[in-house]
Structure formats: C-alpha cells, structure tokens
Amino acid sequence: MKLNRRDLLKLGALAGGGLLLPVGLQQRSWGKEIYRGGNFPQDNDVDPIDPPRPFQVELPIPPILQPTRRDATTDYYTLTQRVGRKQIIPGLPATEIWGFNGIYPGPTVMARRNRQVIITQRNQLPDNVSTHLHGMSTQHEFDGYPVDFIKPGQAAQYKYPNLNQAATLMMHDHALHMTSTHVYRGLAGFYIIHDELEESLPLPKGYGKYDIPLIIQSKYFGPKGQLLYEVQGNQGVPGNTILVNGAPFPRMQVANRKYRFRMLNMSDLSAYIMRLSTGDPFIMIGTDSGLMPERKIVNNFRIGAAERYEFVIDFSKYPIGTQIVLQNLWDDITDPSPVMRFDVVRQEDDPSEVPVKLNPEAARIMNEEFVPANAVRTRKFEVGRNGGIWAINGMGWDTQRVDATPGNGDIEIWEFYNKAGGWWHPMHIHLLIDGFKILDRNGKPPRPYELGLKDTAFVGQNEHVRVIGKWSPFPGRFVFHCHNDYHEDHDMMSQFEVIGR
Ligand code: C2O
Ligand code: CU
Ligand code: CU
C-alpha cells in the first residue's frame, strides 16, 4: 500500500514528528474523522489518488480579461460564473470546475489606481454566490457581503474605486457557509492594481513575461480526474496535489535574468514554507496591500491562506540548463516537497533592478500613521474552537450581530489570541484601504517579509498577534474572519460596522 500525503501526515502527527524542528514548523494534528461531501455528494466513497509525478506540465498564465467597454472614468467588465472543464491531471479525463467565465483560475483583471472598475457578475451556477474582491476597499454593497447572494440565473454589479495602492488582489466567492467548497471548485482569480509609483520602479515588468502571478492551491483528485472535497479532522481540505495556476507541480522556462512573482495562497487551509532547492534567496518586495517600504532578502518565507507575497528571483547566476525547484518545507522541514520548477533555458539581457527602497507611501503610513500612539482603542479577539465550531470570542457567525463599531477613520489595534496548539488562523479584515501593519507576534517583531502593509495576518499556534490599521473609508458592515475557508464557513467569521461619514 502506498502512503499518500494524508497518511504521512497522520503518521507524522502520531509520532509527534517535527515538533523539535527549527523554523517554527506548525505541525498539523488531524483528527481521525474524514468528512466527504459539501458540494461533492457523488464522490462520498472515492479515495483520492496519489499526486501526479511533478514537473510534467508547463506553468499556465491566467489570461487577462478584456473590458466590454471603457469610458472617461471607468472600465466595464462582465464575468459569468459557470461550470467548466479543465485538463489538470496528466493522463486522466478533464476535471469539472466552477470558474469565472468557466475557467480556473479565473481571468486576471488589470486595474489602475483611482480609475473605477465595474464588474457585472452573472451566476450560471446551481448555487447562490457572493463575489468578494479581496484587498479592495469598496462600499458594503459591492464587498461580497456573505448573504448578499447572486441567485442562480441572476446578475449583480460591483463597483470598485481602486483607491488602493498598486497591489495583488484576488476575486473569490464569499457565500455564507459555502465559501470553502466554491473556492475549492475554482472560483478564484487575480485582480492586479498598478500605479505610477510602481511603474516608476525598474522592477521586472510585463504580465506573464517577467511579472508572474502564482496562485497556489492544494487539492485532492479522484481516479476519474474529479475534484474530491475531503475534510480532515473538522479542519478543512489539506489536499495532496499542489496546483500552481491550476497545473500540478508545473515547470516554468525562464531566462537567466530577474523575474517578479506575485504569489497567492488560495488553498482551503494549507500553509507553506517556500524555499529554493539551491538555497538561494528570495528578494521580497511586496505584501498583501502593496509594495513594501524596503526590499527584504530571505531564504524562506511562510505563506498562509489568502496571504500574498511578491518577490524577485535572480536567475542570472545560473548556467543555462539549471533546474531550480521551488520547495515547501511546511510538512517536513528536513524533507522538502516540490511545488514547481524553474528551468533556466536561455540567455537574455536584464534591464531590471530591485531598489532597496521601494515604497515611500507605505513607509510613511507604517512609520508615522500606524503607530500605537495614534490608536484610539484596542480590541481583543480570541480565535479557536468552541464546541463543534471554529469561533471568534466563542461565537460563530450571526448576520444580526456586530462585534465592533469603529468610527470612520479611527486607528485601532486589534489583538488576535490563538490560545491553542495545533492550529493556525490567517485572520483577514475587509475594507481597510491601506491594510494594516503587524505590530508584533508574542511581543516579538514580525518576520522580515511581513514588514509591509497586509490584510491577512498569520496567527500561529499559541500566538498573540497585534495589528494596527485605519478603519476607513466607507461606513457600514464588513466582515473579518479566518481565511482557512473551512474555518470561515464553520464559523470563524464576524463583522464590524464602521460608523459615520
Ligand atoms: Cu478573501 Cu473575506 O475574504
Ligand atoms: Cu477580503
Ligand atoms: Cu482558522
């Protein structure tokens, strides 16, 4: 009998494997029970197959969505959410997915700061959906509030002012109690904001050429190529096959020069610790809410669900023919597993550079605005289990209940306490136009690659994480939640209401 990743994880958990390991490895502690279902009732008795052999497939790049029209102020788009099919696992039939325009990952929307985008979302799926643009600061009615459903056969318009700095955002489903299965099926895609500051920098440029989006998702597949939704230990779906832009453990041909990558983890709950097989560094340049004040050079970085990290890899030192594997150390720090591979295949000039100082606007916000002396209050949220559910301050979601009422423009400190071992929660807050700054984690500074503006903060086991941000610019109700989607659905989500103006 072959052991798949799930069995290995169980063994690892039983043996307490990895608990003594150095890089803060967060061991999973799966419960025994396996739950299959959600939107996959037809596959209740099918076991996941072993992951395919890595590096068989070229890295795909999601296509850029074309506007249906443009006028002086606005770009207009239409997306149809529908069932599609995609060849994912080599040698197996195509996989049924749910996608924006029927493709997975969805097409990428390119936006400009301060130029409005209006997207019409049409729902041709058999379920209610609610579409959220993660990282966008927009009015309540356009935020994909979890019960603002677009019913099957209906459509809705979303207005995005793009007041945010240049950043990597993502569109994904947010329907109450169904986000996990919907995103798992494929309702996720990039939305990239550019601005003048970013364009003035000599960073590698050109979407899909030297500026590469990478959406990471771990999934299970059945023997007919079908997606399997297998929840383990009431935690979520860990998956055994890492897809990058929808391809399993792909390879990418690169020139011997610098590339910019925008990495997004949209797994159901998996976190990763990324490193390069050569041991060479990543030049970290961006976080969830935009470019960092300064670049940071690291040998590995952790990425939890919904986090985005942007980094540059310089392939110029490698001879043509070199293969560099992007590896994951999360499951076993002594035994890296592959994510994807870069094959250096050609010679090219490289006019790009990575300046030390990148973003004076973020530097000003982080050093002058988001400082504890400016906070008008502090709120505490305990995240963890309460009986059968995942909870915030012991409570699950209640559409009628509001747990915080900041004034519009208030700077606040929010503290997240995870008093349990075994589980981590990437906590995400909607609306905040500049995201937030992580002040500290268990009293210690955040990791070097977290020294940028973020909208999702990794709260590890037994951790107490403090973030500071400005609750603005729109009044109304917005959610905050754990972005392990299964946790969010069951029921680690709450809301705040911004009061006034
Ligand atoms: Cu990525 Cu509440 O969302
Ligand atoms: Cu969001
Ligand atoms: Cu969680």
PDB file of C-alpha atoms in Angstrom, residues 236-445:
ATOM      1  CA  GLY A 236     -10.535  21.665   6.118  1.00  0.00           C
ATOM      2  CA  VAL A 237      -9.172  20.031   2.997  1.00  0.00           C
ATOM      3  CA  PRO A 238      -5.381  19.730   3.053  1.00  0.00           C
ATOM      4  CA  GLY A 239      -5.058  18.220  -0.427  1.00  0.00           C
ATOM      5  CA  ASN A 240      -2.097  16.196  -1.653  1.00  0.00           C
ATOM      6  CA  THR A 241      -1.575  17.825  -5.052  1.00  0.00           C
ATOM      7  CA  ILE A 242      -0.260  21.363  -5.248  1.00  0.00           C
ATOM      8  CA  LEU A 243      -1.633  23.266  -8.212  1.00  0.00           C
ATOM      9  CA  VAL A 244       0.083  26.423  -9.403  1.00  0.00           C
ATOM     10  CA  ASN A 245      -2.152  28.440 -11.725  1.00  0.00           C
ATOM     11  CA  GLY A 246      -4.247  25.277 -11.989  1.00  0.00           C
ATOM     12  CA  ALA A 247      -1.408  22.936 -13.031  1.00  0.00           C
ATOM     13  CA  PRO A 248       0.015  20.230 -10.747  1.00  0.00           C
ATOM     14  CA  PHE A 249       3.639  20.881  -9.704  1.00  0.00           C
ATOM     15  CA  PRO A 250       4.383  22.677 -13.009  1.00  0.00           C
ATOM     16  CA  ARG A 251       7.645  23.789 -14.550  1.00  0.00           C
ATOM     17  CA  MET A 252       8.419  27.194 -15.972  1.00  0.00           C
ATOM     18  CA  GLN A 253      11.038  28.069 -18.543  1.00  0.00           C
ATOM     19  CA  VAL A 254      12.975  31.175 -17.606  1.00  0.00           C
ATOM     20  CA  ALA A 255      15.807  33.292 -18.998  1.00  0.00           C
ATOM     21  CA  ASN A 256      18.898  33.919 -16.924  1.00  0.00           C
ATOM     22  CA  ARG A 257      17.612  37.213 -15.531  1.00  0.00           C
ATOM     23  CA  LYS A 258      15.356  38.582 -12.791  1.00  0.00           C
ATOM     24  CA  TYR A 259      11.663  37.758 -12.554  1.00  0.00           C
ATOM     25  CA  ARG A 260       8.989  39.230 -10.329  1.00  0.00           C
ATOM     26  CA  PHE A 261       6.497  36.794  -8.826  1.00  0.00           C
ATOM     27  CA  ARG A 262       3.157  37.538  -7.154  1.00  0.00           C
ATOM     28  CA  MET A 263       2.313  34.544  -5.012  1.00  0.00           C
ATOM     29  CA  LEU A 264      -1.165  33.986  -3.610  1.00  0.00           C
ATOM     30  CA  ASN A 265      -2.125  31.046  -1.430  1.00  0.00           C
ATOM     31  CA  MET A 266      -5.765  30.152  -2.110  1.00  0.00           C
ATOM     32  CA  SER A 267      -5.687  26.713  -0.536  1.00  0.00           C
ATOM     33  CA  ASP A 268      -8.529  25.641   1.706  1.00  0.00           C
ATOM     34  CA  LEU A 269      -6.244  25.673   4.728  1.00  0.00           C
ATOM     35  CA  SER A 270      -2.744  24.656   3.710  1.00  0.00           C
ATOM     36  CA  ALA A 271       0.126  26.927   4.601  1.00  0.00           C
ATOM     37  CA  TYR A 272       3.537  26.596   3.007  1.00  0.00           C
ATOM     38  CA  ILE A 273       7.116  27.478   3.803  1.00  0.00           C
ATOM     39  CA  MET A 274       8.691  28.256   0.457  1.00  0.00           C
ATOM     40  CA  ARG A 275      12.379  27.887  -0.318  1.00  0.00           C
ATOM     41  CA  LEU A 276      14.564  27.307  -3.373  1.00  0.00           C
ATOM     42  CA  SER A 277      16.363  23.979  -3.809  1.00  0.00           C
ATOM     43  CA  THR A 278      19.601  25.900  -4.411  1.00  0.00           C
ATOM     44  CA  GLY A 279      19.283  27.613  -1.029  1.00  0.00           C
ATOM     45  CA  ASP A 280      19.432  30.940  -2.879  1.00  0.00           C
ATOM     46  CA  PRO A 281      17.413  33.863  -1.570  1.00  0.00           C
ATOM     47  CA  PHE A 282      14.126  35.469  -2.451  1.00  0.00           C
ATOM     48  CA  ILE A 283      14.180  39.255  -2.705  1.00  0.00           C
ATOM     49  CA  MET A 284      10.871  40.074  -1.033  1.00  0.00           C
ATOM     50  CA  ILE A 285       9.252  43.220  -2.410  1.00  0.00           C
ATOM     51  CA  GLY A 286       5.541  43.109  -1.662  1.00  0.00           C
ATOM     52  CA  THR A 287       2.894  42.014   0.803  1.00  0.00           C
ATOM     53  CA  ASP A 288      -0.900  41.782   0.634  1.00  0.00           C
ATOM     54  CA  SER A 289      -1.563  45.514   0.299  1.00  0.00           C
ATOM     55  CA  GLY A 290       1.268  46.558  -1.984  1.00  0.00           C
ATOM     56  CA  LEU A 291       4.989  47.093  -2.287  1.00  0.00           C
ATOM     57  CA  MET A 292       6.968  47.037   0.946  1.00  0.00           C
ATOM     58  CA  PRO A 293       8.790  50.148   2.135  1.00  0.00           C
ATOM     59  CA  GLU A 294      12.072  48.295   1.554  1.00  0.00           C
ATOM     60  CA  ARG A 295      13.049  45.035  -0.042  1.00  0.00           C
ATOM     61  CA  LYS A 296      13.991  42.174   2.319  1.00  0.00           C
ATOM     62  CA  ILE A 297      16.223  39.265   1.454  1.00  0.00           C
ATOM     63  CA  VAL A 298      15.194  35.917   2.931  1.00  0.00           C
ATOM     64  CA  ASN A 299      15.943  32.245   2.421  1.00  0.00           C
ATOM     65  CA  ASN A 300      12.409  31.101   3.037  1.00  0.00           C
ATOM     66  CA  PHE A 301       9.006  32.530   3.800  1.00  0.00           C
ATOM     67  CA  ARG A 302       5.749  31.244   5.170  1.00  0.00           C
ATOM     68  CA  ILE A 303       2.514  31.864   3.310  1.00  0.00           C
ATOM     69  CA  GLY A 304      -0.883  31.127   4.863  1.00  0.00           C
ATOM     70  CA  ALA A 305      -4.243  31.094   3.118  1.00  0.00           C
ATOM     71  CA  ALA A 306      -5.069  34.401   1.368  1.00  0.00           C
ATOM     72  CA  GLU A 307      -1.687  35.930   2.010  1.00  0.00           C
ATOM     73  CA  ARG A 308       0.204  37.409  -0.928  1.00  0.00           C
ATOM     74  CA  TYR A 309       3.923  37.775  -1.147  1.00  0.00           C
ATOM     75  CA  GLU A 310       5.736  39.358  -4.048  1.00  0.00           C
ATOM     76  CA  PHE A 311       9.359  38.557  -4.618  1.00  0.00           C
ATOM     77  CA  VAL A 312      12.094  38.657  -7.217  1.00  0.00           C
ATOM     78  CA  ILE A 313      14.279  35.688  -8.080  1.00  0.00           C
ATOM     79  CA  ASP A 314      17.518  36.446  -9.883  1.00  0.00           C
ATOM     80  CA  PHE A 315      18.311  33.557 -12.220  1.00  0.00           C
ATOM     81  CA  SER A 316      21.340  35.321 -13.735  1.00  0.00           C
ATOM     82  CA  LYS A 317      23.904  33.342 -11.765  1.00  0.00           C
ATOM     83  CA  TYR A 318      22.709  30.000 -13.109  1.00  0.00           C
ATOM     84  CA  PRO A 319      24.181  28.368 -16.203  1.00  0.00           C
ATOM     85  CA  ILE A 320      21.706  27.562 -18.969  1.00  0.00           C
ATOM     86  CA  GLY A 321      20.278  24.123 -18.225  1.00  0.00           C
ATOM     87  CA  THR A 322      19.984  24.646 -14.448  1.00  0.00           C
ATOM     88  CA  GLN A 323      16.791  23.446 -12.798  1.00  0.00           C
ATOM     89  CA  ILE A 324      15.723  25.134  -9.582  1.00  0.00           C
ATOM     90  CA  VAL A 325      12.875  23.640  -7.584  1.00  0.00           C
ATOM     91  CA  LEU A 326      10.562  25.792  -5.539  1.00  0.00           C
ATOM     92  CA  GLN A 327      10.035  23.671  -2.449  1.00  0.00           C
ATOM     93  CA  ASN A 328       7.692  23.518   0.509  1.00  0.00           C
ATOM     94  CA  LEU A 329       9.067  22.874   3.981  1.00  0.00           C
ATOM     95  CA  TRP A 330       5.797  23.046   5.864  1.00  0.00           C
ATOM     96  CA  ASP A 331       5.056  19.345   6.157  1.00  0.00           C
ATOM     97  CA  ASP A 332       8.597  18.311   6.920  1.00  0.00           C
ATOM     98  CA  ILE A 333      11.415  20.740   7.300  1.00  0.00           C
ATOM     99  CA  THR A 334      14.011  18.061   6.703  1.00  0.00           C
ATOM    100  CA  ASP A 335      12.334  16.704   3.589  1.00  0.00           C
ATOM    101  CA  PRO A 336      11.253  19.475   1.221  1.00  0.00           C
ATOM    102  CA  SER A 337       8.483  18.597  -1.196  1.00  0.00           C
ATOM    103  CA  PRO A 338       8.177  20.134  -4.652  1.00  0.00           C
ATOM    104  CA  VAL A 339       5.839  22.982  -5.573  1.00  0.00           C
ATOM    105  CA  MET A 340       7.133  23.821  -9.053  1.00  0.00           C
ATOM    106  CA  ARG A 341      10.390  24.059 -11.003  1.00  0.00           C
ATOM    107  CA  PHE A 342      12.201  26.818 -12.849  1.00  0.00           C
ATOM    108  CA  ASP A 343      14.250  25.687 -15.850  1.00  0.00           C
ATOM    109  CA  VAL A 344      16.857  28.209 -16.960  1.00  0.00           C
ATOM    110  CA  VAL A 345      16.742  27.753 -20.724  1.00  0.00           C
ATOM    111  CA  ARG A 346      18.011  30.929 -22.355  1.00  0.00           C
ATOM    112  CA  GLN A 347      20.276  33.925 -22.232  1.00  0.00           C
ATOM    113  CA  GLU A 348      18.772  37.416 -22.043  1.00  0.00           C
ATOM    114  CA  ASP A 349      19.740  40.927 -21.120  1.00  0.00           C
ATOM    115  CA  ASP A 350      18.275  42.225 -17.934  1.00  0.00           C
ATOM    116  CA  PRO A 351      17.487  45.917 -17.639  1.00  0.00           C
ATOM    117  CA  SER A 352      15.580  45.392 -14.361  1.00  0.00           C
ATOM    118  CA  GLU A 353      16.730  46.217 -10.859  1.00  0.00           C
ATOM    119  CA  VAL A 354      15.364  45.842  -7.358  1.00  0.00           C
ATOM    120  CA  PRO A 355      15.932  49.096  -5.464  1.00  0.00           C
ATOM    121  CA  VAL A 356      16.476  48.860  -1.715  1.00  0.00           C
ATOM    122  CA  LYS A 357      13.773  51.435  -1.064  1.00  0.00           C
ATOM    123  CA  LEU A 358      10.558  50.670  -2.867  1.00  0.00           C
ATOM    124  CA  ASN A 359       7.551  52.447  -1.452  1.00  0.00           C
ATOM    125  CA  PRO A 360       7.749  55.790   0.401  1.00  0.00           C
ATOM    126  CA  GLU A 361       3.948  55.909   0.757  1.00  0.00           C
ATOM    127  CA  ALA A 362       3.889  52.603   2.638  1.00  0.00           C
ATOM    128  CA  ALA A 363       6.893  53.758   4.682  1.00  0.00           C
ATOM    129  CA  ARG A 364       5.052  56.900   5.750  1.00  0.00           C
ATOM    130  CA  ILE A 365       1.882  55.004   6.666  1.00  0.00           C
ATOM    131  CA  MET A 366       3.780  52.374   8.621  1.00  0.00           C
ATOM    132  CA  ASN A 367       6.196  54.705  10.402  1.00  0.00           C
ATOM    133  CA  GLU A 368       4.016  57.728  11.045  1.00  0.00           C
ATOM    134  CA  GLU A 369       0.370  56.714  10.879  1.00  0.00           C
ATOM    135  CA  PHE A 370       0.095  53.108  12.037  1.00  0.00           C
ATOM    136  CA  VAL A 371       1.830  53.604  15.367  1.00  0.00           C
ATOM    137  CA  PRO A 372       0.335  52.713  18.757  1.00  0.00           C
ATOM    138  CA  ALA A 373       0.285  56.344  19.905  1.00  0.00           C
ATOM    139  CA  ASN A 374      -2.294  57.058  17.194  1.00  0.00           C
ATOM    140  CA  ALA A 375      -4.622  54.194  18.166  1.00  0.00           C
ATOM    141  CA  VAL A 376      -7.895  55.346  19.715  1.00  0.00           C
ATOM    142  CA  ARG A 377      -8.695  51.899  21.100  1.00  0.00           C
ATOM    143  CA  THR A 378      -7.676  48.258  21.287  1.00  0.00           C
ATOM    144  CA  ARG A 379      -9.954  45.278  20.695  1.00  0.00           C
ATOM    145  CA  LYS A 380      -9.236  41.683  21.608  1.00  0.00           C
ATOM    146  CA  PHE A 381     -10.394  38.622  19.714  1.00  0.00           C
ATOM    147  CA  GLU A 382      -9.798  35.087  20.813  1.00  0.00           C
ATOM    148  CA  VAL A 383      -9.758  32.678  17.903  1.00  0.00           C
ATOM    149  CA  GLY A 384     -10.220  28.967  18.399  1.00  0.00           C
ATOM    150  CA  ARG A 385     -12.698  26.172  18.849  1.00  0.00           C
ATOM    151  CA  ASN A 386     -15.876  26.387  20.821  1.00  0.00           C
ATOM    152  CA  GLY A 387     -17.564  23.021  20.984  1.00  0.00           C
ATOM    153  CA  GLY A 388     -18.116  21.862  17.446  1.00  0.00           C
ATOM    154  CA  ILE A 389     -17.363  25.148  15.707  1.00  0.00           C
ATOM    155  CA  TRP A 390     -14.493  27.451  14.976  1.00  0.00           C
ATOM    156  CA  ALA A 391     -15.225  30.688  16.757  1.00  0.00           C
ATOM    157  CA  ILE A 392     -14.177  34.275  17.417  1.00  0.00           C
ATOM    158  CA  ASN A 393     -14.584  35.208  21.092  1.00  0.00           C
ATOM    159  CA  GLY A 394     -16.509  31.962  21.455  1.00  0.00           C
ATOM    160  CA  MET A 395     -19.134  32.917  18.875  1.00  0.00           C
ATOM    161  CA  GLY A 396     -19.956  31.876  15.357  1.00  0.00           C
ATOM    162  CA  TRP A 397     -21.422  33.991  12.570  1.00  0.00           C
ATOM    163  CA  ASP A 398     -24.653  35.852  13.198  1.00  0.00           C
ATOM    164  CA  THR A 399     -25.851  38.163  10.433  1.00  0.00           C
ATOM    165  CA  GLN A 400     -27.631  40.325  13.044  1.00  0.00           C
ATOM    166  CA  ARG A 401     -24.683  40.714  15.400  1.00  0.00           C
ATOM    167  CA  VAL A 402     -21.909  43.317  15.134  1.00  0.00           C
ATOM    168  CA  ASP A 403     -18.797  42.834  17.256  1.00  0.00           C
ATOM    169  CA  ALA A 404     -17.011  46.149  16.737  1.00  0.00           C
ATOM    170  CA  THR A 405     -18.113  49.675  15.794  1.00  0.00           C
ATOM    171  CA  PRO A 406     -15.085  51.789  14.870  1.00  0.00           C
ATOM    172  CA  GLY A 407     -15.658  55.388  13.821  1.00  0.00           C
ATOM    173  CA  ASN A 408     -14.819  56.072  10.188  1.00  0.00           C
ATOM    174  CA  GLY A 409     -11.114  56.915  10.108  1.00  0.00           C
ATOM    175  CA  ASP A 410     -10.311  55.550  13.559  1.00  0.00           C
ATOM    176  CA  ILE A 411      -6.949  53.936  14.001  1.00  0.00           C
ATOM    177  CA  GLU A 412      -7.314  50.842  16.151  1.00  0.00           C
ATOM    178  CA  ILE A 413      -5.186  47.993  17.422  1.00  0.00           C
ATOM    179  CA  TRP A 414      -6.740  44.561  17.026  1.00  0.00           C
ATOM    180  CA  GLU A 415      -5.268  41.699  19.003  1.00  0.00           C
ATOM    181  CA  PHE A 416      -5.813  38.119  17.934  1.00  0.00           C
ATOM    182  CA  TYR A 417      -5.187  35.421  20.506  1.00  0.00           C
ATOM    183  CA  ASN A 418      -4.839  31.795  19.488  1.00  0.00           C
ATOM    184  CA  LYS A 419      -4.563  30.027  22.805  1.00  0.00           C
ATOM    185  CA  ALA A 420      -4.471  26.542  21.298  1.00  0.00           C
ATOM    186  CA  GLY A 421      -1.663  24.458  19.899  1.00  0.00           C
ATOM    187  CA  GLY A 422      -2.112  22.549  16.687  1.00  0.00           C
ATOM    188  CA  TRP A 423      -3.930  25.141  14.581  1.00  0.00           C
ATOM    189  CA  TRP A 424      -3.225  28.399  12.860  1.00  0.00           C
ATOM    190  CA  HIS A 425      -5.616  31.035  11.601  1.00  0.00           C
ATOM    191  CA  PRO A 426      -4.780  33.584   8.890  1.00  0.00           C
ATOM    192  CA  MET A 427      -7.019  36.428  10.082  1.00  0.00           C
ATOM    193  CA  HIS A 428      -8.324  38.741   7.374  1.00  0.00           C
ATOM    194  CA  ILE A 429     -10.023  42.125   7.786  1.00  0.00           C
ATOM    195  CA  HIS A 430     -12.106  43.636   4.978  1.00  0.00           C
ATOM    196  CA  LEU A 431     -12.330  47.304   3.949  1.00  0.00           C
ATOM    197  CA  LEU A 432      -9.109  48.802   5.329  1.00  0.00           C
ATOM    198  CA  ILE A 433      -7.811  50.925   2.495  1.00  0.00           C
ATOM    199  CA  ASP A 434      -4.154  50.627   3.425  1.00  0.00           C
ATOM    200  CA  GLY A 435      -4.469  47.259   5.079  1.00  0.00           C
ATOM    201  CA  PHE A 436      -2.848  47.013   8.472  1.00  0.00           C
ATOM    202  CA  LYS A 437       0.603  46.726   9.965  1.00  0.00           C
ATOM    203  CA  ILE A 438       1.556  43.748  12.109  1.00  0.00           C
ATOM    204  CA  LEU A 439       2.906  45.281  15.320  1.00  0.00           C
ATOM    205  CA  ASP A 440       4.155  42.130  16.948  1.00  0.00           C
ATOM    206  CA  ARG A 441       3.678  38.430  17.463  1.00  0.00           C
ATOM    207  CA  ASN A 442       4.032  37.198  21.040  1.00  0.00           C
ATOM    208  CA  GLY A 443       5.731  40.527  21.716  1.00  0.00           C
ATOM    209  CA  LYS A 444       8.387  39.972  19.069  1.00  0.00           C
ATOM    210  CA  PRO A 445       8.709  41.783  15.753  1.00  0.00           C
TER     211      PRO A 445
END
